[in-house]
Short mmCIF file of C-alpha atoms in Angstrom, two decimals:
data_model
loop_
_atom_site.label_atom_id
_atom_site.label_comp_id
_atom_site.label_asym_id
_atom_site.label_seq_id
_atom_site.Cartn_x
_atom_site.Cartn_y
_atom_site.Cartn_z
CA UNK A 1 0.00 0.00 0.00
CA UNK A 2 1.16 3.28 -0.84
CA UNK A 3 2.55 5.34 1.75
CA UNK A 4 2.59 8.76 -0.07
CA UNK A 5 -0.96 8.95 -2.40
CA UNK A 6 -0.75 11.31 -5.67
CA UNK A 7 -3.38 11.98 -7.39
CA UNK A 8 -4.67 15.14 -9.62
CA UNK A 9 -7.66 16.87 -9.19
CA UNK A 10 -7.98 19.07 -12.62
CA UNK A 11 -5.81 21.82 -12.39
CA UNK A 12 -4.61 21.11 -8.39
CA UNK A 13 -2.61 17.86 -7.29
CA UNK A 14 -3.54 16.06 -3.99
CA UNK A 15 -0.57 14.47 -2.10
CA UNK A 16 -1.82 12.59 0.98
CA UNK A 17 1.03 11.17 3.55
CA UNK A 18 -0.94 7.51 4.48
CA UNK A 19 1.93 5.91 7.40
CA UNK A 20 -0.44 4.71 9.96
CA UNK A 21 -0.75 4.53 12.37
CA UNK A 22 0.89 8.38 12.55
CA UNK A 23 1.89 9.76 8.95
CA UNK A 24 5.44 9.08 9.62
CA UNK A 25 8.03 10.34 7.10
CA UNK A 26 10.53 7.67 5.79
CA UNK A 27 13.35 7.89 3.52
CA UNK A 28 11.14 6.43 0.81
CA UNK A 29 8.17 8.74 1.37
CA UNK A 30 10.71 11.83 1.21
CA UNK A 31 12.02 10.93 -1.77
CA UNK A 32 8.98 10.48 -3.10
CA UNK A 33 8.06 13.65 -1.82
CA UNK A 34 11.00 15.14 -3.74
CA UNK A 35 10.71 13.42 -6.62
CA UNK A 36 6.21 13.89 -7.32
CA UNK A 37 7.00 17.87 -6.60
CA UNK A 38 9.76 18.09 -9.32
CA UNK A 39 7.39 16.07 -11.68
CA UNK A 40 4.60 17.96 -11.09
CA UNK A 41 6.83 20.89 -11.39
CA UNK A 42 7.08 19.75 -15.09
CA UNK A 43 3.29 19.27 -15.42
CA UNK A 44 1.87 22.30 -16.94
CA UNK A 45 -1.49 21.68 -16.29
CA UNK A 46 -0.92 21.57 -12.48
CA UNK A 47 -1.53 25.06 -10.86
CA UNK A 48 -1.49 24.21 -7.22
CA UNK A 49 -0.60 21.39 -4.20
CA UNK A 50 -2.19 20.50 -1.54
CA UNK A 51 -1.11 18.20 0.84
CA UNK A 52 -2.75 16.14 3.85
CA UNK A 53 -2.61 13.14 5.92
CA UNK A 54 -4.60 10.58 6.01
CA UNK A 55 -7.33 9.73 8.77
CA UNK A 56 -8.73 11.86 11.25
CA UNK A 57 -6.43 12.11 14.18
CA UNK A 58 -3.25 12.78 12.62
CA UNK A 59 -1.41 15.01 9.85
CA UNK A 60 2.36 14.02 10.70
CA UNK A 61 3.60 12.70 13.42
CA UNK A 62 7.32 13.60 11.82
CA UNK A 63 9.85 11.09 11.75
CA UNK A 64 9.83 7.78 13.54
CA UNK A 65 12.36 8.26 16.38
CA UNK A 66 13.30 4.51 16.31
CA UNK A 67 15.14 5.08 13.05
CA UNK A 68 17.57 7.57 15.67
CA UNK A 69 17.56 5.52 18.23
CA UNK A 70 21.31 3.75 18.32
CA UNK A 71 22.81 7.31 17.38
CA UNK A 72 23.86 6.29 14.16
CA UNK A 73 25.24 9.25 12.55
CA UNK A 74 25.12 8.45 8.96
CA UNK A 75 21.28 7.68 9.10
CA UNK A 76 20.97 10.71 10.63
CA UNK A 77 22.91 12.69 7.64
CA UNK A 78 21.12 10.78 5.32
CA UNK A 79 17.60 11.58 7.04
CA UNK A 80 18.34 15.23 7.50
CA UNK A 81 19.69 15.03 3.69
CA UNK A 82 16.24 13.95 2.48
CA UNK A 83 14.20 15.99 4.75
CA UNK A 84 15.79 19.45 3.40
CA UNK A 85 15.59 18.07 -0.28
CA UNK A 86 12.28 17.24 0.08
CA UNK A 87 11.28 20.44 1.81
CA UNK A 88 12.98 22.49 0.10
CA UNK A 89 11.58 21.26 -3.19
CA UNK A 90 8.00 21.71 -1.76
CA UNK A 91 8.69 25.47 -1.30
CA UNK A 92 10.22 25.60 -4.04
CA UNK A 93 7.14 24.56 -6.30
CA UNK A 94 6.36 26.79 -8.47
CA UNK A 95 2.82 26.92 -8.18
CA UNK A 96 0.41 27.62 -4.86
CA UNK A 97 1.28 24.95 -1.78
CA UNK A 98 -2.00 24.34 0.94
CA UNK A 99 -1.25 22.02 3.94
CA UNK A 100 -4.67 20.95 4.74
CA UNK A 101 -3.75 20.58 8.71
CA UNK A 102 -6.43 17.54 9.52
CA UNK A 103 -4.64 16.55 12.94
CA UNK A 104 -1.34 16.32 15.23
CA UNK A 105 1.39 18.36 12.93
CA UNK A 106 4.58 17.48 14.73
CA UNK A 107 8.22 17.72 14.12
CA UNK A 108 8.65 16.80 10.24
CA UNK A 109 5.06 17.01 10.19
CA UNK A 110 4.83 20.46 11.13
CA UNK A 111 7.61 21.18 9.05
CA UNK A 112 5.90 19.94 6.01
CA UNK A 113 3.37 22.36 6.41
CA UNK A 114 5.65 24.95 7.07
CA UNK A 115 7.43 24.65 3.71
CA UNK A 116 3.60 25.22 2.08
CA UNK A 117 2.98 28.23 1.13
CA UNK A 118 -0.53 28.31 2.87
CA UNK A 119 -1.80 26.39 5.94
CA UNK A 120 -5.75 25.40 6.96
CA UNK A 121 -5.86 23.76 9.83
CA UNK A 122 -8.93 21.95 12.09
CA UNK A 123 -10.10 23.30 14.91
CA UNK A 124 -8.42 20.21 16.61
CA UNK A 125 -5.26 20.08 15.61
CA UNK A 126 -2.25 20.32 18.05
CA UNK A 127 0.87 21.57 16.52
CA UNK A 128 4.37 21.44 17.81
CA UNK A 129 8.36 20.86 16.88
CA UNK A 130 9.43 19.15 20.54
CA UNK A 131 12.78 17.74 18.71
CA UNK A 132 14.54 19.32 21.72
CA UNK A 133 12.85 17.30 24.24
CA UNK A 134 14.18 14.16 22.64
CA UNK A 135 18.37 15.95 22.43
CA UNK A 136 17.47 16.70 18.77
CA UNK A 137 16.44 19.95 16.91
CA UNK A 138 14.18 20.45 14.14
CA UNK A 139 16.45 19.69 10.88
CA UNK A 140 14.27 20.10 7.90
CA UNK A 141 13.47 23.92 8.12
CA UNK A 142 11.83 24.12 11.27
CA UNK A 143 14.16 26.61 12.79
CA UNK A 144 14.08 28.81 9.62
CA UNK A 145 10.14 29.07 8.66
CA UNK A 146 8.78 28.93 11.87
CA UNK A 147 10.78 32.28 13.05
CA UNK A 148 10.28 34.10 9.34
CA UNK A 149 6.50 33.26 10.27
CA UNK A 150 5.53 33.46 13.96
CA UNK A 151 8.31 36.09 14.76
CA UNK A 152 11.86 34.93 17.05
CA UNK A 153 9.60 35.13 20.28
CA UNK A 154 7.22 32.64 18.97
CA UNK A 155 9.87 29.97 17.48
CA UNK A 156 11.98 29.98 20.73
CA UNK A 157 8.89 29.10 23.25
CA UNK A 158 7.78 26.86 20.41
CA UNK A 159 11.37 25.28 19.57
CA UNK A 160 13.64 26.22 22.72
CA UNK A 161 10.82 25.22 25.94
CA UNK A 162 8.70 22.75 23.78
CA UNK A 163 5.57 24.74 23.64
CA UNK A 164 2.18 23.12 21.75
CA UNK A 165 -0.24 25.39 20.07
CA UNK A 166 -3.97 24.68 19.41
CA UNK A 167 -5.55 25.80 15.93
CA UNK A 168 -6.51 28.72 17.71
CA UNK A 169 -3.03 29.90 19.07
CA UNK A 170 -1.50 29.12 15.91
CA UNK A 171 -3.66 31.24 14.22
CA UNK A 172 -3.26 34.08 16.72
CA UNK A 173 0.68 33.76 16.25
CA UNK A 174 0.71 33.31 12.51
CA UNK A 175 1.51 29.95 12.07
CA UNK A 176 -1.68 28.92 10.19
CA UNK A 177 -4.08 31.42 7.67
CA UNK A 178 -7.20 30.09 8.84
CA UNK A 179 -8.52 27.64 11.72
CA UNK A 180 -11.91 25.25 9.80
CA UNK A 181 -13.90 22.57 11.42
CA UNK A 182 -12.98 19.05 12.41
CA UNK A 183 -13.06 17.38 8.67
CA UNK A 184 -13.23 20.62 6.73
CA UNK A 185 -9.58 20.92 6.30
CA UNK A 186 -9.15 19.49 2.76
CA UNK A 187 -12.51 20.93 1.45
CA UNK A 188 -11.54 24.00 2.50
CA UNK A 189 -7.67 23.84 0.94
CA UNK A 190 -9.21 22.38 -2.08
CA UNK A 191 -11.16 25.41 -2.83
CA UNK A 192 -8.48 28.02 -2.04
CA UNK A 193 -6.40 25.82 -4.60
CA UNK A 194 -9.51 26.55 -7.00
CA UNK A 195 -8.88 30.18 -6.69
CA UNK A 196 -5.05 30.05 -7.50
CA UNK A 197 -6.40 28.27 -10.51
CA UNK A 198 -7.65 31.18 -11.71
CA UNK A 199 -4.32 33.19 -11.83
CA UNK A 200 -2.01 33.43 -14.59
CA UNK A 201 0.35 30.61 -13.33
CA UNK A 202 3.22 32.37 -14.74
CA UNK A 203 2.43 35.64 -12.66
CA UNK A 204 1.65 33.34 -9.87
CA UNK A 205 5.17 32.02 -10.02
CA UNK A 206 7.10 35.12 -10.36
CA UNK A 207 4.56 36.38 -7.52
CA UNK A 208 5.40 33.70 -5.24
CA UNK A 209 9.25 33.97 -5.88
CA UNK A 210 9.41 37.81 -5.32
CA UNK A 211 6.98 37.42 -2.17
CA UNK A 212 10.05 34.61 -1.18
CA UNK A 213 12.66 36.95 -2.17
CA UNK A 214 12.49 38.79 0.93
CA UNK A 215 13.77 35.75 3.13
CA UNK A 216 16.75 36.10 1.10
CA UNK A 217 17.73 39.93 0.63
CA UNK A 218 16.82 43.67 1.80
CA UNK A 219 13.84 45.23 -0.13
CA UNK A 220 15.94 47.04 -1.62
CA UNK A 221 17.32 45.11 -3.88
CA UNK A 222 13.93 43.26 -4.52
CA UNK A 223 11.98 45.95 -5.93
CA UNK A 224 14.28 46.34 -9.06
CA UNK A 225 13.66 42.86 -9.66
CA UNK A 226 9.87 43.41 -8.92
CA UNK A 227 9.65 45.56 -12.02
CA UNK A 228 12.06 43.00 -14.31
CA UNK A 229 9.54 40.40 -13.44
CA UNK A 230 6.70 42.15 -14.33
CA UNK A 231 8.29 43.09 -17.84
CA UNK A 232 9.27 39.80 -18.19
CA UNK A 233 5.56 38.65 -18.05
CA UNK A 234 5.10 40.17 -21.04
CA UNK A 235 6.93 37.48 -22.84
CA UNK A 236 4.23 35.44 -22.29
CA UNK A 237 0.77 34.52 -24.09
CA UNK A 238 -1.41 34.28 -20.52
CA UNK A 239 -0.31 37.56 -20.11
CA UNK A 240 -2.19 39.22 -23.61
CA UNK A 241 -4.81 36.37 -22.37
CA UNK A 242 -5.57 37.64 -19.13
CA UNK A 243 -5.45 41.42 -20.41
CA UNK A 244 -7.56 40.52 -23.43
CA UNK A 245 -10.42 38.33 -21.39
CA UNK A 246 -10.95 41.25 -18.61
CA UNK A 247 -11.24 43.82 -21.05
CA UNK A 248 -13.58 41.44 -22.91
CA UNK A 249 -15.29 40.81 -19.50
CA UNK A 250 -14.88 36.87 -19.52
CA UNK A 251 -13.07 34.62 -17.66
CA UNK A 252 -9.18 33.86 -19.45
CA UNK A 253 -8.15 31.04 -21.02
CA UNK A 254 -4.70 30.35 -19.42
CA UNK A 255 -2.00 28.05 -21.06
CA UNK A 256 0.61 28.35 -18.31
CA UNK A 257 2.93 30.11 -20.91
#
C-alpha cells in the first residue's frame, strides 16, 4: 500500500502522507516527496498542491524516532539530507502549496506544512516541533520558517521550551491562515487551490518567488527585480490572455505560458 498517495484533481494535485498509524516520514516517502513535486513541477497543467494526511487524528507525526535511536550518525545525515531536499523542493514549487492541517502536525510534520505556502488547519489540531525534548532539533526547516512566520519570540517558546499550540493559538501567532472545522480541512484547501487556478500561473510564479525573495535579501534590492519580473511577463501569451479576457469581461483562457 502506498505510503505517499498522488493523485490530480484538474488543475490542483492532492498528495496525501498515508503511514499509519501516525503519517510518519521515511526515507522512501521523502524521496517520493522530492521526486512527485519536481514532476509535477514539469506538469503544466498543475496550478497548485495541496497536501494532507490521512485519517482523522493525525497530519504528521514527523519522523519515527526509532530510526535515531542507536545514534547512528550516517542515518541521521542521510535523514536530514532527504528531509531538506524534500522540503525544500516543496517550497520551491512553483505553483500555490496548501497544507490541509487535519490533525497532530509534529516535528517533520509540522515542518511539512511549514514549507507550504498556505496552511488550513482543524479546529483540533495540536501543533508542535518538541525535537529538543528528545536531544534533537528540528532539521528540515523548522528553525528557519517557523521564526520568518511566527516572529523569534514565537519559534523559541515553540522550539527552545517545547511549547504546543492549538488551531486557535496558531492562528493568533501566525503559524496557520485560517482555523476550519474538524473534517473541513481538505474541502476547505481544495477550494483556495480553486482560486489560485484562476491566476495566470506564470504571474503566480514570479509572484510567489518575489513574495520569497524577501527571506533572502533587503527590499531594496527586490523591488528592481519586482519591475524586471513584471516586464518579463510580457513574454508570455497568458499575459495578452488575461489582459484581453478582462477587457472582454470573460473569464481567461490560461496556457501556463
Amino acid at each position: 500500500m502506498a505510503q505517499l498517495k498522488l493523485e490530480k484533481r484538474g488543475h490542483t494535485a492532492l498528495i496525501t502522507i498515508a503511514n499509519p498509524p501516525a503519517n510518519t516520514w521515511t526515507f522512501e516517502t521523502l524521496s517520493q516527496l522530492r521526486d512527485a513535486v519536481k514532476s509535477l513541477d514539469e506538469d503544466k497543467n498543475i496550478y497548485a498542491l495541496v497536501i494532507t494526511g490521512e485519517g482523522e487524528k493525525f497530519f504528521s507525526a514527523g519522523a519515527d524516532l526509532k530510526l535515531f535511536a542507536d545514534g547512528d550518525k550516517a542515518v541521521a545525515s542521510d535523514m536530514s539530507r532527504i528531509f531538506g531536499e524534500a522540503f525544500e523542493t516543496l517550497t520551491a514549487f512553483r505553483g500555490v502549496s496548501i497544507a490541509a492541517i487535519n490533525g497532530y502536525a509534529m516535528g517533520g510534520g509540522l515542518e511539512v506544512a511549514l514549507a507550504c505556502d498556505i496552511r488550513i488547519a482543524e479546529q483540533q489540531t495540536i501543533m508542535a516541533l518538541p525535537e529538543a525534548k528528545v536531544g534533537l532539533l528540528p532539521c528540515a526547516g523548522g528553525t528557519q520558517n517557523l521564526a520568518w512566520l511566527v516572529g523569534e519570540g514565537w519559534a523559541k517558546r515553540m522550539i527552545l521550551c517545547g511549547e504546543r499550540v492549538n488551531a486557535e493559538k496558531a492562528l493568533q501567532i501566525g503559524l496557520i491562515e485560517e482555523v476550519v472545522a474538524t473534517g473541513a480541512a481538505l474541502d476547505t484547501a481544495l477550494e483556495l487551490a480553486d482560486k489560485a487556478a484562476e491566476q495566470s500561473p506564470p504571474a503566480v510564479s514570479a509572484c510567489k518567488q518575489l513574495i520569497q525573495q524577501a527571506r533572502k535579501g533587503s527590499m531594496h534590492s527586490a523591488l528592481p527585480l519586482e519591475r524586471e519580473y513584471f516586464v518579463g511577463l510580457f513574454d508570455t501569451k497568458d499575459q495578452v490572455e488575461g489582459v484581453t479576457a478582462f477587457l472582454e469581461k470573460r473569464k481567461p483562457n490560461w496556457i501556463n505560458g
